[in-house]
CSV table of C-alpha atoms and ligand atoms in Angstrom, one decimal:
chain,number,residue,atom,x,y,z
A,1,UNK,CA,-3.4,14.6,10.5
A,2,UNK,CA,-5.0,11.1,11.2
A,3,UNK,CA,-2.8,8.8,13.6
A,4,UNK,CA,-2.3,5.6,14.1
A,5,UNK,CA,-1.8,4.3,17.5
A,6,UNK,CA,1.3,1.9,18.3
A,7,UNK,CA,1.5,-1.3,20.7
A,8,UNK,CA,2.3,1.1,23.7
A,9,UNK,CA,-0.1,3.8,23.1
A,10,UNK,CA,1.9,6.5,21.3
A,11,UNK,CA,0.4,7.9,18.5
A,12,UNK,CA,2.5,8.0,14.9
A,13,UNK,CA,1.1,10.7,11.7
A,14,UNK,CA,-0.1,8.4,9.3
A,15,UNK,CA,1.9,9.9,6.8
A,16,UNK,CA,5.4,10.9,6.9
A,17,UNK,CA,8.2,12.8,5.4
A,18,UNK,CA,10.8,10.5,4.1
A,19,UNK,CA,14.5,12.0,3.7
A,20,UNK,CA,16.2,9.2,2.2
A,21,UNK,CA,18.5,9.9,-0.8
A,22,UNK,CA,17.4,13.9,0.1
A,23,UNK,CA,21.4,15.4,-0.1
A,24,UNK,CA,22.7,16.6,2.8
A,25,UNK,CA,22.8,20.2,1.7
A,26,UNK,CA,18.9,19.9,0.6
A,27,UNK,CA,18.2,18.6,3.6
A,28,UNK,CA,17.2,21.3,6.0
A,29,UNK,CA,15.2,23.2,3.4
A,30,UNK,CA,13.5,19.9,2.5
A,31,UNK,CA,12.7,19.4,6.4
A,32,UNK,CA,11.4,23.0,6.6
A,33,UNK,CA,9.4,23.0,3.2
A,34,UNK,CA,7.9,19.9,4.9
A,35,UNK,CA,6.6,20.8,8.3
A,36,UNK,CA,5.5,24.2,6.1
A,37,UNK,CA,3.1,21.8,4.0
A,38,UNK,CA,1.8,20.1,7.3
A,39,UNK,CA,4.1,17.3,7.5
A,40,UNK,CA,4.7,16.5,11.7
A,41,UNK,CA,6.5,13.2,11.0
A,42,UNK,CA,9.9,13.3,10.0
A,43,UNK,CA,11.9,9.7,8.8
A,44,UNK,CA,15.9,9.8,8.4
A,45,UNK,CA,18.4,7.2,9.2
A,46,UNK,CA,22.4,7.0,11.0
A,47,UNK,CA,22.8,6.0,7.0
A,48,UNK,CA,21.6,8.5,5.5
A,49,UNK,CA,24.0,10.7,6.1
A,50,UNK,CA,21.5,14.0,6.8
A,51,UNK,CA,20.7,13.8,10.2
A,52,UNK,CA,22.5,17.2,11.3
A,53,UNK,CA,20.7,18.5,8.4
A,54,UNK,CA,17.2,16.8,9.3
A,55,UNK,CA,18.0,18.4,13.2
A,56,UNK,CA,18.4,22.0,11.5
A,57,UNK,CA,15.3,21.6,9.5
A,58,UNK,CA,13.5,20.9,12.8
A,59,UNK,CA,15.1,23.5,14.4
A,60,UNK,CA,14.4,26.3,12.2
A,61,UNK,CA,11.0,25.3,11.0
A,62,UNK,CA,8.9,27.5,13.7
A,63,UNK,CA,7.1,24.3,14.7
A,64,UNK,CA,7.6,23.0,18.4
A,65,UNK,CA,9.7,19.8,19.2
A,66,UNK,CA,6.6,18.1,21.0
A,67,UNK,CA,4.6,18.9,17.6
A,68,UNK,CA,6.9,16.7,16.0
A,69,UNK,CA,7.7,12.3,15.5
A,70,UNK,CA,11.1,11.7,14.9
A,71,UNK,CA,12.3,8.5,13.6
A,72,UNK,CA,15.7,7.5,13.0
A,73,UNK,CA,17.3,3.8,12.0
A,74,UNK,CA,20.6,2.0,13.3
A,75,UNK,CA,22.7,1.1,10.6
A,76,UNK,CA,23.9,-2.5,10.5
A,77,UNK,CA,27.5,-1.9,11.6
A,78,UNK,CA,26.3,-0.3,15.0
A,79,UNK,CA,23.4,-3.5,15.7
A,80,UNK,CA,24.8,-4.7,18.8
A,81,UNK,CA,24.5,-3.4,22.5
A,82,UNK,CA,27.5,-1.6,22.8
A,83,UNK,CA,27.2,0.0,19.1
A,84,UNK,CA,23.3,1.0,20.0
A,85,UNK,CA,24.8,2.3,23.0
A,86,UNK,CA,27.5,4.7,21.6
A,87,UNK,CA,25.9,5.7,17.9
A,88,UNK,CA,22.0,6.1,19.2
A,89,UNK,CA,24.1,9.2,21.3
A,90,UNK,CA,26.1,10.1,18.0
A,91,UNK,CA,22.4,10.0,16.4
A,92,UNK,CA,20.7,11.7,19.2
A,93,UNK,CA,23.4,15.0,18.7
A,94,UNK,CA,23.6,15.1,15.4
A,95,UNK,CA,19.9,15.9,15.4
A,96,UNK,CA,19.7,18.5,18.2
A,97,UNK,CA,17.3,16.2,20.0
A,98,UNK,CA,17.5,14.5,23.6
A,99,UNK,CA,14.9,11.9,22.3
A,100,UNK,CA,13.1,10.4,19.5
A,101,UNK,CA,9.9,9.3,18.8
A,102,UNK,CA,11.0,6.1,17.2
A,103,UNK,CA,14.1,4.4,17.0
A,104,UNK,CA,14.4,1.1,14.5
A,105,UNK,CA,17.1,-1.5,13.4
A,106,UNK,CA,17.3,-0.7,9.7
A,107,UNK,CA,18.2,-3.6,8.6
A,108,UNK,CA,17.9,-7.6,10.1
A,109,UNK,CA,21.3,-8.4,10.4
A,110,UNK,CA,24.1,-8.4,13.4
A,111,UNK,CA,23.8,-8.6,16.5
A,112,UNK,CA,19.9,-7.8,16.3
A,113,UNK,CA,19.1,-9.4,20.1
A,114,UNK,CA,22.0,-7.1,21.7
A,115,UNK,CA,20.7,-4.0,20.1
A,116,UNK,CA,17.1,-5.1,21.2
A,117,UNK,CA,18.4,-5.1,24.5
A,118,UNK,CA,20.1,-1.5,24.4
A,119,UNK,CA,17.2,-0.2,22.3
A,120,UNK,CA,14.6,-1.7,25.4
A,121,UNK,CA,17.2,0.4,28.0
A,122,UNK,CA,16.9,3.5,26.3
A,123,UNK,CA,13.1,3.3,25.9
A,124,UNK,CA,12.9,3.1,29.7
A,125,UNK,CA,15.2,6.2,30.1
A,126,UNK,CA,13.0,8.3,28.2
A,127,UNK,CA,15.5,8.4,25.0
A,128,UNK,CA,12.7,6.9,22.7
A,129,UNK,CA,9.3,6.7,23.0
A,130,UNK,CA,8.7,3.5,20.7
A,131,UNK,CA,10.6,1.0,19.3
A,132,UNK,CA,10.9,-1.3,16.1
A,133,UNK,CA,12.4,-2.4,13.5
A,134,UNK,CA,12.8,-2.7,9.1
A,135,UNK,CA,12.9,-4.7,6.6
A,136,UNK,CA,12.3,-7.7,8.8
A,137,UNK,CA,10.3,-11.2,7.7
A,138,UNK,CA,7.4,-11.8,9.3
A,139,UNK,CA,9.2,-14.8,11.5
A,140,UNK,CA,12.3,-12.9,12.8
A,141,UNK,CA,9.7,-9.6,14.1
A,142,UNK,CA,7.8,-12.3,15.4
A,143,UNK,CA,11.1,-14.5,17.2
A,144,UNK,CA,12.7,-10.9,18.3
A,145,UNK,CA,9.2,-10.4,20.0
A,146,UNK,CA,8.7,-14.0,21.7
A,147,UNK,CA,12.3,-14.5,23.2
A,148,UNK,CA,11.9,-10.2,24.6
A,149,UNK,CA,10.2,-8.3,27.0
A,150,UNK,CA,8.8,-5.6,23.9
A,151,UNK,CA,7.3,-6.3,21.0
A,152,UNK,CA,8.4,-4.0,18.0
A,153,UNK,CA,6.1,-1.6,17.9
A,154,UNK,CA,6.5,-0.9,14.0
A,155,UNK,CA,8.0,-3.2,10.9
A,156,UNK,CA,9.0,-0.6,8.6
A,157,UNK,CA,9.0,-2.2,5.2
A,158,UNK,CA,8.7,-1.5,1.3
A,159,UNK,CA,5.3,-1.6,0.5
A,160,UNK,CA,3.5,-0.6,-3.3
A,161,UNK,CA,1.4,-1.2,-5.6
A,162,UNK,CA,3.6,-4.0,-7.0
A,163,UNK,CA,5.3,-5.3,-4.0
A,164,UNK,CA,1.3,-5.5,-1.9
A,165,UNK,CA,2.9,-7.6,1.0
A,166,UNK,CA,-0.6,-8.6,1.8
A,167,UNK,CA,0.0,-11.8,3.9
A,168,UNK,CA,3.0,-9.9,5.9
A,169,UNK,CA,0.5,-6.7,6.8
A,170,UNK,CA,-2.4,-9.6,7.4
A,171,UNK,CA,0.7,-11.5,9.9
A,172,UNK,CA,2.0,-8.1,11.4
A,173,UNK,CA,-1.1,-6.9,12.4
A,174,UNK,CA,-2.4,-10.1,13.6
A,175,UNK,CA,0.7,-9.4,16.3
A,176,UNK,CA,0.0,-5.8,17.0
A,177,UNK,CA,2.8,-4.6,15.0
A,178,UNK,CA,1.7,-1.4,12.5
A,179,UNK,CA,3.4,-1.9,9.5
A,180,UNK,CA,4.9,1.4,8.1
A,181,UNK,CA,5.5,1.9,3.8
A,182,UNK,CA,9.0,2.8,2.5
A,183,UNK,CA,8.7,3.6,-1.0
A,184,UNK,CA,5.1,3.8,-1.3
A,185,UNK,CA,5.6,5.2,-4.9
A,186,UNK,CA,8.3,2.4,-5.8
A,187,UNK,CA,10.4,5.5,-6.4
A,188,UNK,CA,8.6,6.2,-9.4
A,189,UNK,CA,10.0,2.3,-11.0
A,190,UNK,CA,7.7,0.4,-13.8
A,191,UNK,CA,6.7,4.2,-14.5
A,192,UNK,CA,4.4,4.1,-11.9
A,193,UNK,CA,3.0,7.5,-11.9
A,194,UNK,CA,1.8,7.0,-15.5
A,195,UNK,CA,0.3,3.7,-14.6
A,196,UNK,CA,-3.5,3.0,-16.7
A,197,UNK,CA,-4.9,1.6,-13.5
A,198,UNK,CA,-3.8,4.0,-10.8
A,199,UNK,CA,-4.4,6.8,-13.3
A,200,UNK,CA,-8.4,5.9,-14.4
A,201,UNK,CA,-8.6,5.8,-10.7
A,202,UNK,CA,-7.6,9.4,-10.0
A,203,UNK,CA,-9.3,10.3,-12.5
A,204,UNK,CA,-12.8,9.7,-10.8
A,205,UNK,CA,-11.6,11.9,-7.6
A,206,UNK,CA,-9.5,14.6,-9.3
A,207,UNK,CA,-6.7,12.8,-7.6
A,208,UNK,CA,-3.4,11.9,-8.7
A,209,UNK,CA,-1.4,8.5,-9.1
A,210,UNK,CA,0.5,9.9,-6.2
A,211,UNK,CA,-2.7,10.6,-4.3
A,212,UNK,CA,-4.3,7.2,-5.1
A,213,UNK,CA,-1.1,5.2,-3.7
A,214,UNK,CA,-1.1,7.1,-0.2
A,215,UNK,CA,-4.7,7.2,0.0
A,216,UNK,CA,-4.6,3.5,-0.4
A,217,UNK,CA,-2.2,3.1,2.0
A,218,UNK,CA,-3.8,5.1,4.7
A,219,UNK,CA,-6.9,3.5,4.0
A,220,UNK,CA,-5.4,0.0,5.1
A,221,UNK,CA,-3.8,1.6,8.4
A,222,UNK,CA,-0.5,1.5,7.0
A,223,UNK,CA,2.0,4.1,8.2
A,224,UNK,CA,3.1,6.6,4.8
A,225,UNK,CA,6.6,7.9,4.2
A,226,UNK,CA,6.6,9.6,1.0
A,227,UNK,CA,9.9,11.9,-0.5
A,228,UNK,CA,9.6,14.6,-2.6
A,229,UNK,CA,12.1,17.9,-2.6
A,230,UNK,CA,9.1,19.8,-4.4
A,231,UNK,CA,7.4,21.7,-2.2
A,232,UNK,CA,4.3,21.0,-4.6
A,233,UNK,CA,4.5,17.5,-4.2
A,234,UNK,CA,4.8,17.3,-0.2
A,235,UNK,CA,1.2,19.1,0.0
A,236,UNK,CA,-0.1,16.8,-2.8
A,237,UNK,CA,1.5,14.3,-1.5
A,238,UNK,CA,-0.7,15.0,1.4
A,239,UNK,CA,-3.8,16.1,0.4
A,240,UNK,CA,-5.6,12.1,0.5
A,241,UNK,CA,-8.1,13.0,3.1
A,242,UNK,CA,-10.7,14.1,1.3
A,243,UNK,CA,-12.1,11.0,-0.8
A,244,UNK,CA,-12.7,7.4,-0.4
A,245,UNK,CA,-11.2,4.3,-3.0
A,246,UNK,CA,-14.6,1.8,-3.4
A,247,UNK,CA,-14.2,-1.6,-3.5
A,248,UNK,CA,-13.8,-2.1,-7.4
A,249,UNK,CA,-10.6,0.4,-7.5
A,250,UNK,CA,-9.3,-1.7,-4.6
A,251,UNK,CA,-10.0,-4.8,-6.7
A,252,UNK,CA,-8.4,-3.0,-10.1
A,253,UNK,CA,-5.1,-2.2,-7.5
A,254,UNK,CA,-4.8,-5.3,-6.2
A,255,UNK,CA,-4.1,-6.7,-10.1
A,256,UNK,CA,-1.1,-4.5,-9.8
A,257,UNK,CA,0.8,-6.5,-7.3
A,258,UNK,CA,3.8,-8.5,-8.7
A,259,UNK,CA,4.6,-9.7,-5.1
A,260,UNK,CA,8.1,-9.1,-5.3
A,261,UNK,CA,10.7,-6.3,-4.6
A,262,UNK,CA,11.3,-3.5,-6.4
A,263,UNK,CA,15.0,-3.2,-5.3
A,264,UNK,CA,16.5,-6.5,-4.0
A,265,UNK,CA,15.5,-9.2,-1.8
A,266,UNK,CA,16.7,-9.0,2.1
A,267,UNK,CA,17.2,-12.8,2.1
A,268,UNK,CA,19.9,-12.7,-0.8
A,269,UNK,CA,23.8,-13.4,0.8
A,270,UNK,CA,25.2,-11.2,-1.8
A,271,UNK,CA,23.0,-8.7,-0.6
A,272,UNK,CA,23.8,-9.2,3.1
A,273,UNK,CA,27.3,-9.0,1.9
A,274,UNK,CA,27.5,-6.0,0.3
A,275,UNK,CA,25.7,-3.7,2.7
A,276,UNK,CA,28.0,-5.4,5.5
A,277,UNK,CA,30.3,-3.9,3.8
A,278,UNK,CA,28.8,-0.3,3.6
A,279,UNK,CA,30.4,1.7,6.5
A,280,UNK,CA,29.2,4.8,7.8
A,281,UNK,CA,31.5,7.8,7.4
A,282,UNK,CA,30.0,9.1,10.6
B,301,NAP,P1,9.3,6.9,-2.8
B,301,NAP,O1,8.7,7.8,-1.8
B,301,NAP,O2,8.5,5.7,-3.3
B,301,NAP,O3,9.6,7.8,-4.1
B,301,NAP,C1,10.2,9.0,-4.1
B,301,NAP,C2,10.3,9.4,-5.6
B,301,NAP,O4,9.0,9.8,-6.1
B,301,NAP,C3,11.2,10.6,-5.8
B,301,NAP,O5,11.9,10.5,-7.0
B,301,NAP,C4,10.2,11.8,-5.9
B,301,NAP,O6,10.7,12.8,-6.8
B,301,NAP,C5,9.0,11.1,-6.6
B,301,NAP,N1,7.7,11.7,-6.2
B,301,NAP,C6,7.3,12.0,-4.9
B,301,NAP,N2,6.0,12.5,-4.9
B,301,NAP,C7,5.7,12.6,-6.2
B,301,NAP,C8,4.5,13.0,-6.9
B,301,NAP,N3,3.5,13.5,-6.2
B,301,NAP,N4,4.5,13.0,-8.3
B,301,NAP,C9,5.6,12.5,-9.0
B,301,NAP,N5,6.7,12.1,-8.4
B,301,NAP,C10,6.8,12.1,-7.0
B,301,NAP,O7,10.7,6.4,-2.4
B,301,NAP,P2,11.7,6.5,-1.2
B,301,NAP,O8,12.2,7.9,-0.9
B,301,NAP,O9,12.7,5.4,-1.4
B,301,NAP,O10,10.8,6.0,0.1
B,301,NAP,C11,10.2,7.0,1.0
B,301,NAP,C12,10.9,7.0,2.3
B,301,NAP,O11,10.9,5.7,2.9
B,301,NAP,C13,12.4,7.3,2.2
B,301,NAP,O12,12.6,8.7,2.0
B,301,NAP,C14,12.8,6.8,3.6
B,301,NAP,O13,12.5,7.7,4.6
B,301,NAP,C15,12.1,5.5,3.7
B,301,NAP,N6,12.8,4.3,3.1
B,301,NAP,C16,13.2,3.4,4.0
B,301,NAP,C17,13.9,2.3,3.6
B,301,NAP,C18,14.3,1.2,4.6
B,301,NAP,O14,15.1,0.3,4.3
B,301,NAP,N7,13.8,1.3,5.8
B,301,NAP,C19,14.3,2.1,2.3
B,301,NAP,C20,13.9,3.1,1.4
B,301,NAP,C21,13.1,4.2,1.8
B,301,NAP,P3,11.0,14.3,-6.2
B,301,NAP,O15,11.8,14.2,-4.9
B,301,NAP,O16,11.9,14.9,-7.4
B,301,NAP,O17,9.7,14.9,-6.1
């Protein structure tokens, strides 16, 4: 699997397995059908609520610890020192692990400087071997990095076809932050796997919609995390190393882009609000 190499010199899988909205008790199958198809990057969050489950997957999927990158996400409630302190432990057991390969803040809000802080501690204890954060604008990655000793190593944001964030990858990379994809597929919104474009385009290659998007993606250096619970889908999913997009489908793709969310803009109060309000039954 092609890697991508981080601001400190760890390596990340270009492509990973996404757990998000995977229910707990398809979870550990889902980890273990994934490592089966090839997958050695694994991404689950304190809010998803499957991170025992994501830790059994690992355990029982045959594949060595070291083999695998971890990533889990602080949910807003616990961003602050002392709540990065006490729930990145919670996190650490409920997975089976005594480190992850990536730890982020999920979300920009709280106490984001104080978890920083704690996140930059546990780094330097061996807990985590890179640091970073999501769903953060392209100033506050950039403030969090200026007024700290570590710059986040990863902005983990949505990215597709119709939410490009062109200048923000152009602006993260410029600072040696790798942006990562959530929803590279827009979770199948706009019915993108029977889009015109995306589907003339696999076409040429034999490839699918699915295949197009991550290829895309890998193409531009741009960390993958794609779901599926279909065991089929994970190695399709995965099998985008074989062919090359020209410069005319990156042209057709690029009239695809809306340039706005699929899901809900991070800079709406409501929004801030509302997942506030969203407490972890941990
Ligand atoms: P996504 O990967 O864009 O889309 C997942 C959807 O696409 C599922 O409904 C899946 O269905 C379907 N799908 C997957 N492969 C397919 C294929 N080859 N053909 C047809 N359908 C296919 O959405 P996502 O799960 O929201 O995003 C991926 C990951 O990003 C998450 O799991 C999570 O790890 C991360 N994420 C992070 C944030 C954040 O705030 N940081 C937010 C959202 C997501 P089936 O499962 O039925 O195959």
């Amino acid at each position: 699997m092609k890697t991508v190499q981080l601001n400190n010199g760890v390596e990340i899988p270009v492509l990973g397995f996404g757990v998000f909205q995977i229910p707990a008790e398809e979870t550990e199958q889902a980890v273990i059908d994934a490592i089966k198809a090839g997958y050695r990057h694994i991404d689950t969050a304190q809010a998803y609520m499957n991170e025992t489950e994501v830790g059994s997957g690992i355990k029982n999927s045959g594949v060595a610890r070291e083999e695998l990158f971890i990533t889990t996400k602080i949910w807003i409630e616990n961003v602050s020192y002392d709540g990065v302190m006490t729930s990145f432990q919670g996190s650490l057991d409920r997975l089976g692990l005594d480190y992850v390969d990536l730890l982020l803040i999920h979300q920009p809000y709280n106490d984001v400087y104080g978890a920083w802080r704690a996140m930059e501690e546990l780094q330097k204890e061996g807990k985590i071997r890179a640091i970073g954060v999501s769903n953060f604008a392209v100033d506050r990655v950039v403030d969090l990095s200026v007024f700290n000793e570590t710059t986040p190593a990863i902005n983990q944001i949505e990215i597709n076809p119709f939410n490009q964030q062109t200048e923000a990858i152009e602006a993260l990379k410029a600072e040696g932050i790798v942006p990562e994809a959530w929803a590279p597929f827009a979770e199948g919104k706009n019915n993108i796997f029977q889009n015109e474009i995306l589907s003339e385009i696999g076409k040429k290659y034999s490839k699918s919609v699915a295949q197009v998007i991550v290829r895309w993606l890998v193409e531009q250096d741009i960390v993958v995390l794609a779901k599926s619970t279909k065991p089929e889908r994970m190695a399709e999913n995965m099998d985008v190393f074989d062919f090359n997009l020209s410069d005319e489908d990156k042209t057709a793709i690029a009239t695809l882009n809306i340039g706005e969310s699929q899901f809900f803009s991070h800079s709406n109060p409501n929004m801030i609000k509302f997942l506030a309000s969203n407490k972890l039954a941990l």
